[in-house]
Short mmCIF file of C-alpha atoms in Angstrom, two decimals:
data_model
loop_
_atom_site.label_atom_id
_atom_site.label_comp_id
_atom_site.label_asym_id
_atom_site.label_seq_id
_atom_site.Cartn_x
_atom_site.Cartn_y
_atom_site.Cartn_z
CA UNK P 223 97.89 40.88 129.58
CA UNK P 224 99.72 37.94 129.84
CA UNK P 225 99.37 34.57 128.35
CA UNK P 226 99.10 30.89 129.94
CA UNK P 227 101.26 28.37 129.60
CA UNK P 228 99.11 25.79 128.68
CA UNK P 229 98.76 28.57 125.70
CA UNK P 230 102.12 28.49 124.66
CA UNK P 231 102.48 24.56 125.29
CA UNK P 232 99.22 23.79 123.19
CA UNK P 233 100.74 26.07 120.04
CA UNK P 234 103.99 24.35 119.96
CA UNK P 235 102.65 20.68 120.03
CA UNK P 236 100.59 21.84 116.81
CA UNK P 237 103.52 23.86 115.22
CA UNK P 238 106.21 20.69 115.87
CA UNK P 239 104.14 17.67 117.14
CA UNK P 240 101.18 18.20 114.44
CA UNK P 241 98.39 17.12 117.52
CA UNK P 242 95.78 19.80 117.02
CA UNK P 243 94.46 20.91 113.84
CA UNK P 244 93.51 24.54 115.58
CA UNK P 245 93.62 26.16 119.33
CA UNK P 246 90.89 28.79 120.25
CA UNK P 247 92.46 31.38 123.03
CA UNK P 248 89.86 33.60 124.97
CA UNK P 249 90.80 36.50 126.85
CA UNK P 250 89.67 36.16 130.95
CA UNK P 251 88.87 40.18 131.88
CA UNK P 252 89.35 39.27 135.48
CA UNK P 253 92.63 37.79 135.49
CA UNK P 254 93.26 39.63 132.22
CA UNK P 255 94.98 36.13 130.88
CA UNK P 256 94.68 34.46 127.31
CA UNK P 257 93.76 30.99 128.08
CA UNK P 258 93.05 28.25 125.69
CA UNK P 259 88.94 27.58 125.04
CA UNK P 260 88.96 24.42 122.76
CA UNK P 261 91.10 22.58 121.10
CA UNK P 262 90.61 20.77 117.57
CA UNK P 263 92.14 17.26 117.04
CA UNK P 264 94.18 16.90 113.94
CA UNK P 265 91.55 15.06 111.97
CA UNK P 266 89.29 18.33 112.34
CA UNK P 267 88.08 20.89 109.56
CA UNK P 268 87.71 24.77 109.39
CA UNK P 269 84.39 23.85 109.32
CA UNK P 270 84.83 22.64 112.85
CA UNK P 271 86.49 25.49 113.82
CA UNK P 272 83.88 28.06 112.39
CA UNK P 273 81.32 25.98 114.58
CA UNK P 274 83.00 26.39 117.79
CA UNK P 275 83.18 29.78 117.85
CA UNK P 276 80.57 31.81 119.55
CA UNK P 277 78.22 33.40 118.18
CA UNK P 278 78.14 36.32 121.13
CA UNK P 279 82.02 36.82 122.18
CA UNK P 280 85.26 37.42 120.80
CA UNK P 281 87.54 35.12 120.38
CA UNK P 282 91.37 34.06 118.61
CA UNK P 283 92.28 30.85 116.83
CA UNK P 284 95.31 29.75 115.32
CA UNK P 285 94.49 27.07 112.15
CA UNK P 286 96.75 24.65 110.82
CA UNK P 287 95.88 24.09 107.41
CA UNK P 288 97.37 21.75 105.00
CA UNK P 289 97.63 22.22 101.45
CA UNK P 290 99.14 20.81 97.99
CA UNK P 291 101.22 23.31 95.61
CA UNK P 292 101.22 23.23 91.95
CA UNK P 293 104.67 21.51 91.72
CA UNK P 294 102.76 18.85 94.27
CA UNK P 295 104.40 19.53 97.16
CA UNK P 296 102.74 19.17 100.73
CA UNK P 297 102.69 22.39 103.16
CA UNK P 298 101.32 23.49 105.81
CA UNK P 299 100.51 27.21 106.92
CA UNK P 300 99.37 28.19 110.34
CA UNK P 301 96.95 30.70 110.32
CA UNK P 302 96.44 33.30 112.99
CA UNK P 303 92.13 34.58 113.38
CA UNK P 304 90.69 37.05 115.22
CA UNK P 305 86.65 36.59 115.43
CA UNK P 306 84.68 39.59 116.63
CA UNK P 307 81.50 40.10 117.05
CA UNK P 308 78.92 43.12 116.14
CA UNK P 309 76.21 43.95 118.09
CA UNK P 310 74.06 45.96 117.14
CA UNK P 311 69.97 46.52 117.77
CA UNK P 312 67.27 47.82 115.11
CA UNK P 313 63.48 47.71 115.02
CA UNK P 314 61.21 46.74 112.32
CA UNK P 315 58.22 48.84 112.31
#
């Protein structure tokens, strides 16, 4: 498996240059590379996150998410996601 670098470029512009709020990475079975599916913009939500994922295939996202502590500082935490998806079939009778 080995990862793209327009992976690895996208992640460090959010770590140092604060451009995208998250980066969603999907895994190609073919060329059995992690490439990057969407990208958020720094004004986006989790919300926005949670509603580009798919609803049908797996998927990782990294999320940059800002928050206040109690002494009122400002921090930020990146947060690494892995979004699976169950299948599964059953019948109503």
């Amino acid at each position: 498996m080995w990862v793209t670098d327009e992976c690895k470029n996208s992640f460090m512009e959010m770590k140092w240059k604060k451009v995208h709020r998250y980066i969603v990475f999907k895994i190609d079975e073919k060329s059995r590379l992690v490439t990057v599916d969407k990208v958020g913009g720094p004004g986006e939500s989790y919300d926005d996150l949670a509603a580009s994922l798919p609803t049908d295939d797996c998927r990782y996202a990294v999320f940059d998410f800002d928050f206040v502590t109690v002494d009122n500082c400002r921090k930020s935490k990146i947060f690494f996601i892995a979004w699976s998806v169950a299948f599964s079939t059953y019948s109503v009778t």
